[in-house]
mmCIF file of C-alpha atoms in Angstrom:
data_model
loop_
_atom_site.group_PDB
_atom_site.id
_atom_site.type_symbol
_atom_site.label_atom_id
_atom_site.label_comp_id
_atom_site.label_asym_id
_atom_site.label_seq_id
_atom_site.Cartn_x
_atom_site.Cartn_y
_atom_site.Cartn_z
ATOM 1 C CA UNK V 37 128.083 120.237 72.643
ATOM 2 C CA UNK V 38 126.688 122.825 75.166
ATOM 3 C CA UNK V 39 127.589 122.936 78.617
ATOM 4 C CA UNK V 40 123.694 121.965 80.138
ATOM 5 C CA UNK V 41 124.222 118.258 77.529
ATOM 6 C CA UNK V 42 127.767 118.068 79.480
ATOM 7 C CA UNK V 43 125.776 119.139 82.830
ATOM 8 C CA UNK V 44 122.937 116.974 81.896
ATOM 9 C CA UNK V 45 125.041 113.528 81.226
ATOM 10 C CA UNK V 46 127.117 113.806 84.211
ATOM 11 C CA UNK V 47 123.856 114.528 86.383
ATOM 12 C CA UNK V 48 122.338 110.842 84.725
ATOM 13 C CA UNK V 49 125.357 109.077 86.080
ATOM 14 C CA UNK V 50 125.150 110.386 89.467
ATOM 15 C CA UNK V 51 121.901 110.129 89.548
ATOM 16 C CA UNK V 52 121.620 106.188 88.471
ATOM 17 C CA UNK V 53 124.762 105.752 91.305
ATOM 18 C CA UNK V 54 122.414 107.523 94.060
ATOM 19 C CA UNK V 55 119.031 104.823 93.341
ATOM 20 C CA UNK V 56 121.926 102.364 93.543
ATOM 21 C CA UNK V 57 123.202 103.296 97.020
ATOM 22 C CA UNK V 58 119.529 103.846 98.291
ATOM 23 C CA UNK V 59 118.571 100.611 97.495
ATOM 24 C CA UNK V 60 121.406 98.904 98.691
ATOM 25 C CA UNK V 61 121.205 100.899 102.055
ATOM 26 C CA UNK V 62 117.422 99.216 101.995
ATOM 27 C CA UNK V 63 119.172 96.049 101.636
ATOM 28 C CA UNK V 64 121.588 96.134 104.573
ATOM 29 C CA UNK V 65 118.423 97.078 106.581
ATOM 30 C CA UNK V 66 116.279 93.989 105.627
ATOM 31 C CA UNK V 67 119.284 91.794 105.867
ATOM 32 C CA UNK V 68 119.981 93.236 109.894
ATOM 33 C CA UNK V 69 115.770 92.711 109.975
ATOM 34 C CA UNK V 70 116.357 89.486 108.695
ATOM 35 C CA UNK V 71 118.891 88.413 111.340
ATOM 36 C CA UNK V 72 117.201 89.816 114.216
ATOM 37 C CA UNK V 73 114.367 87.796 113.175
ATOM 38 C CA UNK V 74 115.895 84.709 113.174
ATOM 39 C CA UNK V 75 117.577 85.229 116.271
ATOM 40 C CA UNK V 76 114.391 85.626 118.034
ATOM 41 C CA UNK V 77 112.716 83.011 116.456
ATOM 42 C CA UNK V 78 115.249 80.564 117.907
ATOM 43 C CA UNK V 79 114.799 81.841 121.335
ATOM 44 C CA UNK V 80 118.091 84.059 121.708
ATOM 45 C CA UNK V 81 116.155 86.534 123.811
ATOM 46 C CA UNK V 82 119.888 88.495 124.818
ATOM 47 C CA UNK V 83 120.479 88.397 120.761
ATOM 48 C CA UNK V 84 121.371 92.233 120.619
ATOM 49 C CA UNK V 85 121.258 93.169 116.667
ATOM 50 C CA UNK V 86 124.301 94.904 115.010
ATOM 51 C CA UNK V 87 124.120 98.493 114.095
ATOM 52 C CA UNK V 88 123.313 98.659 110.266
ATOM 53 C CA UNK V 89 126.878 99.889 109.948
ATOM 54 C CA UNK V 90 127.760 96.408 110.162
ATOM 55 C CA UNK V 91 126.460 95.789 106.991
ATOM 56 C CA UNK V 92 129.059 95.521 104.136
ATOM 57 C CA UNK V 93 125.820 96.239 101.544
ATOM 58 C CA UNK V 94 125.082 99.008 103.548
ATOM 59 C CA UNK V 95 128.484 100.627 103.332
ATOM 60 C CA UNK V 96 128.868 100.142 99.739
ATOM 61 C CA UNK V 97 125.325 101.657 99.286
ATOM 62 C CA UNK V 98 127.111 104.361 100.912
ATOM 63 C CA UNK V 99 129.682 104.934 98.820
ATOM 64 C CA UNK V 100 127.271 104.835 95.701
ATOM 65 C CA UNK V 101 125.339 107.263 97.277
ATOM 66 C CA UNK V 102 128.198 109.867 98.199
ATOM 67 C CA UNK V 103 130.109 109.043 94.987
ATOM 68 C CA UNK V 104 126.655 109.878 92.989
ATOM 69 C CA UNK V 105 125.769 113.240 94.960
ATOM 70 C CA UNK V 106 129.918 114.370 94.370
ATOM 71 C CA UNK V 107 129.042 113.733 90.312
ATOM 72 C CA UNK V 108 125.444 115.757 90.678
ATOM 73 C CA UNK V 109 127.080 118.565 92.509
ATOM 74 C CA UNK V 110 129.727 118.730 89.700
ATOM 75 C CA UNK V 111 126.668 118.750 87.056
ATOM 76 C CA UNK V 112 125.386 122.009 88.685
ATOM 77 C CA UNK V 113 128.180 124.031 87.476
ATOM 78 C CA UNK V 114 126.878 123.133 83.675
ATOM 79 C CA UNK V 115 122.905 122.841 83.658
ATOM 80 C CA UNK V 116 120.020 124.602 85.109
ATOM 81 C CA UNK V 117 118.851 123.693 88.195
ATOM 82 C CA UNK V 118 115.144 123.200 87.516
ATOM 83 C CA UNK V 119 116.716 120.840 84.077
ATOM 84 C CA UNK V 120 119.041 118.800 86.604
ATOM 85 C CA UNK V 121 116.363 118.442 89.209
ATOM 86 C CA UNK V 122 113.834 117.259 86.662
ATOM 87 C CA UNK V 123 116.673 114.369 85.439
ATOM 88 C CA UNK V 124 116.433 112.751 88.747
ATOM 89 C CA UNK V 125 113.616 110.825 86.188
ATOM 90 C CA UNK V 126 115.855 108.713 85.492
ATOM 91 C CA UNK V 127 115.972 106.957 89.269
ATOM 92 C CA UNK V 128 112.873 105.880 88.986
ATOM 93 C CA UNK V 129 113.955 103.601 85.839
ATOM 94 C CA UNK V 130 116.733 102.617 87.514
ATOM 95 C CA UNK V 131 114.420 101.900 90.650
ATOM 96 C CA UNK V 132 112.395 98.803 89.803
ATOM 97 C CA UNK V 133 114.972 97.275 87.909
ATOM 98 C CA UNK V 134 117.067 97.690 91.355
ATOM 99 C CA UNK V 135 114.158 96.291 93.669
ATOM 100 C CA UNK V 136 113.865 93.974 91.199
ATOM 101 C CA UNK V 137 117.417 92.416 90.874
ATOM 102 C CA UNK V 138 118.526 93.417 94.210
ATOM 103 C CA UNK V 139 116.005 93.482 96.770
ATOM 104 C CA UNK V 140 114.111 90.692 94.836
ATOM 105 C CA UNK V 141 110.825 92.591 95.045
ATOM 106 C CA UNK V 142 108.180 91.757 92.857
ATOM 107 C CA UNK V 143 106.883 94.711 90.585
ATOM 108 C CA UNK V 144 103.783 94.550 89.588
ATOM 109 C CA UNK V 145 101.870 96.254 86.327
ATOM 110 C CA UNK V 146 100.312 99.068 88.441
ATOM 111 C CA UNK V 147 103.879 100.483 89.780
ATOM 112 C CA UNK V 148 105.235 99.826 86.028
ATOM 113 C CA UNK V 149 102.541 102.106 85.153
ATOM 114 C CA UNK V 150 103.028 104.340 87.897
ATOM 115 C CA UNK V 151 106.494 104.730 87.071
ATOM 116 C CA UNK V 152 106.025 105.166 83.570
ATOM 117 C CA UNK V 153 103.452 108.135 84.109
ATOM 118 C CA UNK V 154 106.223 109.468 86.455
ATOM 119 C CA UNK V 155 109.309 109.656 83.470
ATOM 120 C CA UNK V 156 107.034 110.782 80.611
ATOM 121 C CA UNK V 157 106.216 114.097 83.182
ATOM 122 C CA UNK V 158 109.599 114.508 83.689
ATOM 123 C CA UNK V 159 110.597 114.096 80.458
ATOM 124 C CA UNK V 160 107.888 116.983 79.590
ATOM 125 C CA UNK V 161 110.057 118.765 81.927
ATOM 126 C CA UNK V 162 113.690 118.276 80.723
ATOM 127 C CA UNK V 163 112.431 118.959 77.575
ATOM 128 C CA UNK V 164 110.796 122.221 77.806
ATOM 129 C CA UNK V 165 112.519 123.033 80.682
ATOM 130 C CA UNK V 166 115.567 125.754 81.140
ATOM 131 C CA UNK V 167 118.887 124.977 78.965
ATOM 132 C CA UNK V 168 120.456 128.150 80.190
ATOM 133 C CA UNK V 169 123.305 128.416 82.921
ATOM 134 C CA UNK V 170 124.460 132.126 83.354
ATOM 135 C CA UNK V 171 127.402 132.289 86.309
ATOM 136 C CA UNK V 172 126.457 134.846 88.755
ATOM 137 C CA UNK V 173 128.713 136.955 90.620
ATOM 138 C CA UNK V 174 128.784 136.731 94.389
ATOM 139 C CA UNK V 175 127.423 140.012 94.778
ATOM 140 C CA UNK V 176 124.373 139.042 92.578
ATOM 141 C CA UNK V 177 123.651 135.798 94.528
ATOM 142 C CA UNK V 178 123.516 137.705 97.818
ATOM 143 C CA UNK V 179 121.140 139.846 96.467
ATOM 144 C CA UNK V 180 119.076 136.823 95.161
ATOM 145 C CA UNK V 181 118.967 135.294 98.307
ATOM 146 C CA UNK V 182 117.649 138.881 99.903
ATOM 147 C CA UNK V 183 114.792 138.880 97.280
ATOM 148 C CA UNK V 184 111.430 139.894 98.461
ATOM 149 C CA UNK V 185 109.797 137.084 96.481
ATOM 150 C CA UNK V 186 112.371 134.319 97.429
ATOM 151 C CA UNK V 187 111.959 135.374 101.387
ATOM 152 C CA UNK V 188 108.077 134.746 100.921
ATOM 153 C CA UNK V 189 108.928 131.518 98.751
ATOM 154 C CA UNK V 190 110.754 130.511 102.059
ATOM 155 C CA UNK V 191 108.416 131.667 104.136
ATOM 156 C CA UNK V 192 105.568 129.401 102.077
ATOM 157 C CA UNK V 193 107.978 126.217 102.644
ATOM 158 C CA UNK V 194 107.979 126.631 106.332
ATOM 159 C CA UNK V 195 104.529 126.383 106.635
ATOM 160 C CA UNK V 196 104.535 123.229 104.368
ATOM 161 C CA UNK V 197 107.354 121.985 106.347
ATOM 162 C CA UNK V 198 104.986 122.029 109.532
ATOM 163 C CA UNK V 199 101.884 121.113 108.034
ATOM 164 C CA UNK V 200 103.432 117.807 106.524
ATOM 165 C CA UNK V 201 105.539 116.975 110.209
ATOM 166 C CA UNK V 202 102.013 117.584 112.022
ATOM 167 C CA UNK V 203 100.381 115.635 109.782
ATOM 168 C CA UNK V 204 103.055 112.796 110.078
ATOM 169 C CA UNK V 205 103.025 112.938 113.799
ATOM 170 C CA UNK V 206 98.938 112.369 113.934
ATOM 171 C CA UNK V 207 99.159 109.938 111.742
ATOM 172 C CA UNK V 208 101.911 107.898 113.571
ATOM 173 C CA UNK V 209 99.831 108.101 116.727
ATOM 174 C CA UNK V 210 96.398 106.798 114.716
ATOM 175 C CA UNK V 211 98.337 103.722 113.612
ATOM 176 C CA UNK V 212 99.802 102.967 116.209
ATOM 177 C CA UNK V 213 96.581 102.489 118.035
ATOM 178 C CA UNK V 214 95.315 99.094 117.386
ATOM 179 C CA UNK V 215 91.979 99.498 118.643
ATOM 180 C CA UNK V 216 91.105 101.594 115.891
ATOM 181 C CA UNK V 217 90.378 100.189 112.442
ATOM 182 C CA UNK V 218 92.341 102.558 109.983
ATOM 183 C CA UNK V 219 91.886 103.157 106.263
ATOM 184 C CA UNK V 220 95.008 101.987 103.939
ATOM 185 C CA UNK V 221 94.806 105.678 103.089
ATOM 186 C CA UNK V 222 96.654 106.845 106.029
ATOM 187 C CA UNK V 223 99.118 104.249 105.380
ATOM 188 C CA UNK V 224 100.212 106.333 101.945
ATOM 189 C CA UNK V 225 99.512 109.502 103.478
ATOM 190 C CA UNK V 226 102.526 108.766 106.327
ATOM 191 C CA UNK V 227 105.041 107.900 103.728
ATOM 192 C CA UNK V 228 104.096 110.908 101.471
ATOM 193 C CA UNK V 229 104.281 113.441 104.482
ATOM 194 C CA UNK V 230 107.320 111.944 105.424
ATOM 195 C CA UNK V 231 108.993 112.628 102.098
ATOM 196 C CA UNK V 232 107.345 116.086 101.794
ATOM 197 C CA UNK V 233 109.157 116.997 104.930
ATOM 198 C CA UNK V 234 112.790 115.640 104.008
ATOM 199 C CA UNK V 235 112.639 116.695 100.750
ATOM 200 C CA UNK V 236 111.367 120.241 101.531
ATOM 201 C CA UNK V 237 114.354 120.702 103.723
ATOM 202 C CA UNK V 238 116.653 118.321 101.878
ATOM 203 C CA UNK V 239 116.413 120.078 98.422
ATOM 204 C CA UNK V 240 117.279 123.328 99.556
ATOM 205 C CA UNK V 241 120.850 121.336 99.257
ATOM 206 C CA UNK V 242 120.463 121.639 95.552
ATOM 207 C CA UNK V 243 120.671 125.152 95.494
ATOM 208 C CA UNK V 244 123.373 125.797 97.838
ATOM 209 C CA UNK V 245 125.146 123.086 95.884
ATOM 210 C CA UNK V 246 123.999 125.510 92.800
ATOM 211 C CA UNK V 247 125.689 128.603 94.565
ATOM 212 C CA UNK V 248 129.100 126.552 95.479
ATOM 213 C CA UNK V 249 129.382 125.158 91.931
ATOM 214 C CA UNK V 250 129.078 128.834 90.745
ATOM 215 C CA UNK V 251 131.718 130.328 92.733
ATOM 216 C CA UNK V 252 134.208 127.425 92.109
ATOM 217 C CA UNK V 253 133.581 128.037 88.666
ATOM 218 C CA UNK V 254 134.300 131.652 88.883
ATOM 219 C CA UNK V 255 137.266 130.472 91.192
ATOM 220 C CA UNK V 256 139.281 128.459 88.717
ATOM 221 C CA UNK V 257 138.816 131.599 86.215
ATOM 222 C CA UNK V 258 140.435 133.673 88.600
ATOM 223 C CA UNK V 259 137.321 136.167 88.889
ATOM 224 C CA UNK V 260 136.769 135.080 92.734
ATOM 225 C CA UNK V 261 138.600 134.202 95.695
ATOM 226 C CA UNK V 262 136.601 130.955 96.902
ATOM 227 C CA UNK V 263 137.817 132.093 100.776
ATOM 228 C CA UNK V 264 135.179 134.718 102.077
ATOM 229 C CA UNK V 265 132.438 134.542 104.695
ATOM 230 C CA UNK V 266 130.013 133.942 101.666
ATOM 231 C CA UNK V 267 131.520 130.861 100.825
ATOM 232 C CA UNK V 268 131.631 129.677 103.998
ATOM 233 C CA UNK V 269 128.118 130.522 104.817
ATOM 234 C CA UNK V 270 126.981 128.585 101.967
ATOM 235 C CA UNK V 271 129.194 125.522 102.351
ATOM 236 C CA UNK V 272 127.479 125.130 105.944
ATOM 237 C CA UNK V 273 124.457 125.229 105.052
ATOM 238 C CA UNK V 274 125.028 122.788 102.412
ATOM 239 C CA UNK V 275 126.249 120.326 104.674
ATOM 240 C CA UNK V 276 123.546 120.730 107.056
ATOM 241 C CA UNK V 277 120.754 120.506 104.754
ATOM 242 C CA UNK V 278 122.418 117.627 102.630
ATOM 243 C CA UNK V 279 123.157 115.685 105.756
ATOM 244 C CA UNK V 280 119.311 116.082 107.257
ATOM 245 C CA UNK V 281 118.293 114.464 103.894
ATOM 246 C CA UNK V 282 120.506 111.848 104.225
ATOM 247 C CA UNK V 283 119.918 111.023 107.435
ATOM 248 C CA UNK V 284 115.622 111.048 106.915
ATOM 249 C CA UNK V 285 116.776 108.696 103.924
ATOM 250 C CA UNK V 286 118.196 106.318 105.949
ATOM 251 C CA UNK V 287 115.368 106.188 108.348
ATOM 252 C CA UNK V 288 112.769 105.938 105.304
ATOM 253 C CA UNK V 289 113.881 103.250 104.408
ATOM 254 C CA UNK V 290 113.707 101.535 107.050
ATOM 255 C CA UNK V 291 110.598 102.535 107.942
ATOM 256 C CA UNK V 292 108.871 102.324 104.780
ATOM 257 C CA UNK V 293 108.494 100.073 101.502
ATOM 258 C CA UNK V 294 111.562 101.228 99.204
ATOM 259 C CA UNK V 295 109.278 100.737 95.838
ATOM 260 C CA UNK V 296 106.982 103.085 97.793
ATOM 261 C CA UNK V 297 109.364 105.565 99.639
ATOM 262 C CA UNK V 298 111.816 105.676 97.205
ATOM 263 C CA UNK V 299 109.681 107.357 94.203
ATOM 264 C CA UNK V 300 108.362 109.727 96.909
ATOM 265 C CA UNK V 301 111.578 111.045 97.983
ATOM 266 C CA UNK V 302 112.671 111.694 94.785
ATOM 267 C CA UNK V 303 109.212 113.368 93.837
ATOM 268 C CA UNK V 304 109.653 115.789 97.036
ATOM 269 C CA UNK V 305 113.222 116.167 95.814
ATOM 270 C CA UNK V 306 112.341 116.914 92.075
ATOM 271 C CA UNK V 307 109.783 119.197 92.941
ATOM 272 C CA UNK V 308 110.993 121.879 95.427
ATOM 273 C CA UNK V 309 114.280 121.566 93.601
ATOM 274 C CA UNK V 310 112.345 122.785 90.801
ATOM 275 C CA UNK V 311 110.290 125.530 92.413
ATOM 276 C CA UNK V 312 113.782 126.822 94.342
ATOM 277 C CA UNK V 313 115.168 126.939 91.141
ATOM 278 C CA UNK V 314 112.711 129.143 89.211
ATOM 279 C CA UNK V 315 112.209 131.076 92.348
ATOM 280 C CA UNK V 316 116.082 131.997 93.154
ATOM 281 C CA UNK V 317 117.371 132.144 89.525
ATOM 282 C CA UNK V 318 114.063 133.393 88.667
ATOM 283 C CA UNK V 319 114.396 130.935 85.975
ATOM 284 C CA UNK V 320 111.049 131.325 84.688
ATOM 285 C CA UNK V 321 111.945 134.281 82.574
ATOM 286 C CA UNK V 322 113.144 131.465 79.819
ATOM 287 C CA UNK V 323 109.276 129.952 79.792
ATOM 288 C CA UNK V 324 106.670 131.087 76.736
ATOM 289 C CA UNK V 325 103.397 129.827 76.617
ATOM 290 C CA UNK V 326 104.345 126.393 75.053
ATOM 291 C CA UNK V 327 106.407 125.575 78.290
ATOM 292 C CA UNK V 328 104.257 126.738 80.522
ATOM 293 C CA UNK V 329 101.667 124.182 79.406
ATOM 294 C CA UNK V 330 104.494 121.525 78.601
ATOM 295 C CA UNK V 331 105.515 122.196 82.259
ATOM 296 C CA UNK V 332 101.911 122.003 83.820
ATOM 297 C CA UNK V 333 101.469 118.456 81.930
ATOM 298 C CA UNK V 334 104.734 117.292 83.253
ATOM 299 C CA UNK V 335 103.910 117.661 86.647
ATOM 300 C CA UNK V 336 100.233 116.385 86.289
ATOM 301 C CA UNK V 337 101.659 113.673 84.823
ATOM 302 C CA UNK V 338 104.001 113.564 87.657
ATOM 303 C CA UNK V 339 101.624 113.477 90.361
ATOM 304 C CA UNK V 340 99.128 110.234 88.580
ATOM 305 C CA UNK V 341 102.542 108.369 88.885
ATOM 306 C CA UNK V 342 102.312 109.216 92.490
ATOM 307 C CA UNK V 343 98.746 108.285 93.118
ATOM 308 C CA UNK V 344 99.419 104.867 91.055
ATOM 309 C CA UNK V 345 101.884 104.112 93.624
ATOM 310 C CA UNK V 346 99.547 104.063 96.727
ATOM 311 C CA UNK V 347 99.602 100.078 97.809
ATOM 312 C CA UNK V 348 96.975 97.812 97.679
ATOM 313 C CA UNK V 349 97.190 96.249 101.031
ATOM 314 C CA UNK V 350 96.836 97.126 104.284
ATOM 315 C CA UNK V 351 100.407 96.891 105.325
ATOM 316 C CA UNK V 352 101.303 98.757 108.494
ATOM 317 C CA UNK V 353 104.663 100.187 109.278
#
């Protein structure tokens, strides 16, 4: 057995744990909706609602959620980023029969669909994606990150970073005007800028998370000392990035739909993960032809899921 299957099976179980989490951290927020509702309803205007905190489903979901990144992080140290990344597939399985059983939503044919065009493009991906996972020397990481074409790669996600918050910000200030009659496609288009932005900045997580794996794995063959200013610098920014994804989770989801929201993180997350990954690691020097086209299908395929998952009503924030 190879060490991507290894990296690959541990990712599936992480990645399973984290859709768990998320949707249990949507249910703690409906349930403190729920309350505050009812308070008000039976004219307790000093009710003051609980933090979400509060909520013993939203603390488990928390502990899913950590206990599933810890396994995903271990899974980089195996596998390919742009392969592990391109796994994450597997939440959106997981995902309807959690809104389903959990959150008691009702899924309907066109998100089965949806969802189904969504795995079969990853699948394209896993499958004619990267099975290689050379460990790097420190020395040869620090150069990567100097690399003229990952700077400009960086450079390019800044701008889409903006873009995606100004577009966010305009559209929170057209709905929230009443008096103007607004199409239902702004009410995707908020959602999907939303994730753009925290998964944008969130996925860069994955690759720090790449770089840490790497030097503990040169660590416990004695070829690195894991203390040095590298490290360090890495491990910071892996905390900060990681933790502004968490956080824009948490208020996704209670701003937004989780059978929406939830695919559209992980598509954000799936596909700059992907594009750091073949950027940094240059991993595109594995591709031929064949998996270039595979690869192009998979995330065509990817982004009809997407579309399909636009709702039908007109339901505002």
């Amino acid at each position: 057995m190879g060490d991507w299957v290894i990296g690959a099976l541990i990712n599936i179980v992480g990645s399973v744990a984290i859709n768990f989490g998320t949707n249990l951290l949507k249910l703690g927020h409906d349930q403190r909706e729920k309350l505050s509702t009812t308070s008000n309803n039976q004219g307790n205007e000093k009710f003051v609602p609980k933090s979400v905190m509060h909520f013993q489903t939203w603390r488990i979901g928390i502990l899913f959620f950590a206990a599933g990144n810890c396994l995903n992080f271990m899974s980089f140290a195996y596998a390919a980023q742009s392969l592990l990344a391109a796994l994450g597939s597997i939440q959106f399985v997981s995902n309807i029969a959690f809104a389903y059983f959990v959150l008691n939503k009702t899924i309907s044919v066109k998100v089965m669909v949806a969802t189904t065009f969504i795995v079969f493009g990853n699948i394209f991906l896993v499958s004619f994606g990267n099975h290689q996972s050379p460990v790097y020397t420190p020395e040869q990481l620090v150069a990567k990150y100097s690399n003229l074409v990952f700077v400009l790669y960086c450079m390019s996600l800044v701008f889409v970073v903006a873009f995606n918050q100004y577009l966010y910000r305009s559209g929170e200030t057209i709905l929230s005007d009443s008096a103007k009659h607004t199409g239902s496609h702004w009410r995707t288009l908020l959602p999907f800028s939303y994730a753009i932005v925290s998964g944008a900045i969130g996925s860069c997580s994955v690759l720090f998370a790449k770089s840490l794996s790497n030097m503990l794995r040169l660590t416990m063959s004695s070829r690195y000392q894991f203390h040095s200013w590298f490290t360090y610098s890495i491990l910071l920014l892996f905390l900060f990035t990681a933790g502004f994804w968490m956080a824009r989770l948490n208020e996704g989801l209670s701003l937004f739909d989780a059978i929406l929201i939830v695919p559209m993180f992980q598509i954000a997350w799936t596909f700059f993960s992907i594009c750091t990954g073949f950027v940094y690691f240059q991993e595109y020097q594995v591709f031929d032809t064949l998996r270039i086209v595979m690869f192009v299908l998979g995330m065509s395929f990817v982004f009809i899921g997407i579309s399909l998952l636009a709702p039908d009503d007109s339901k505002g924030l």
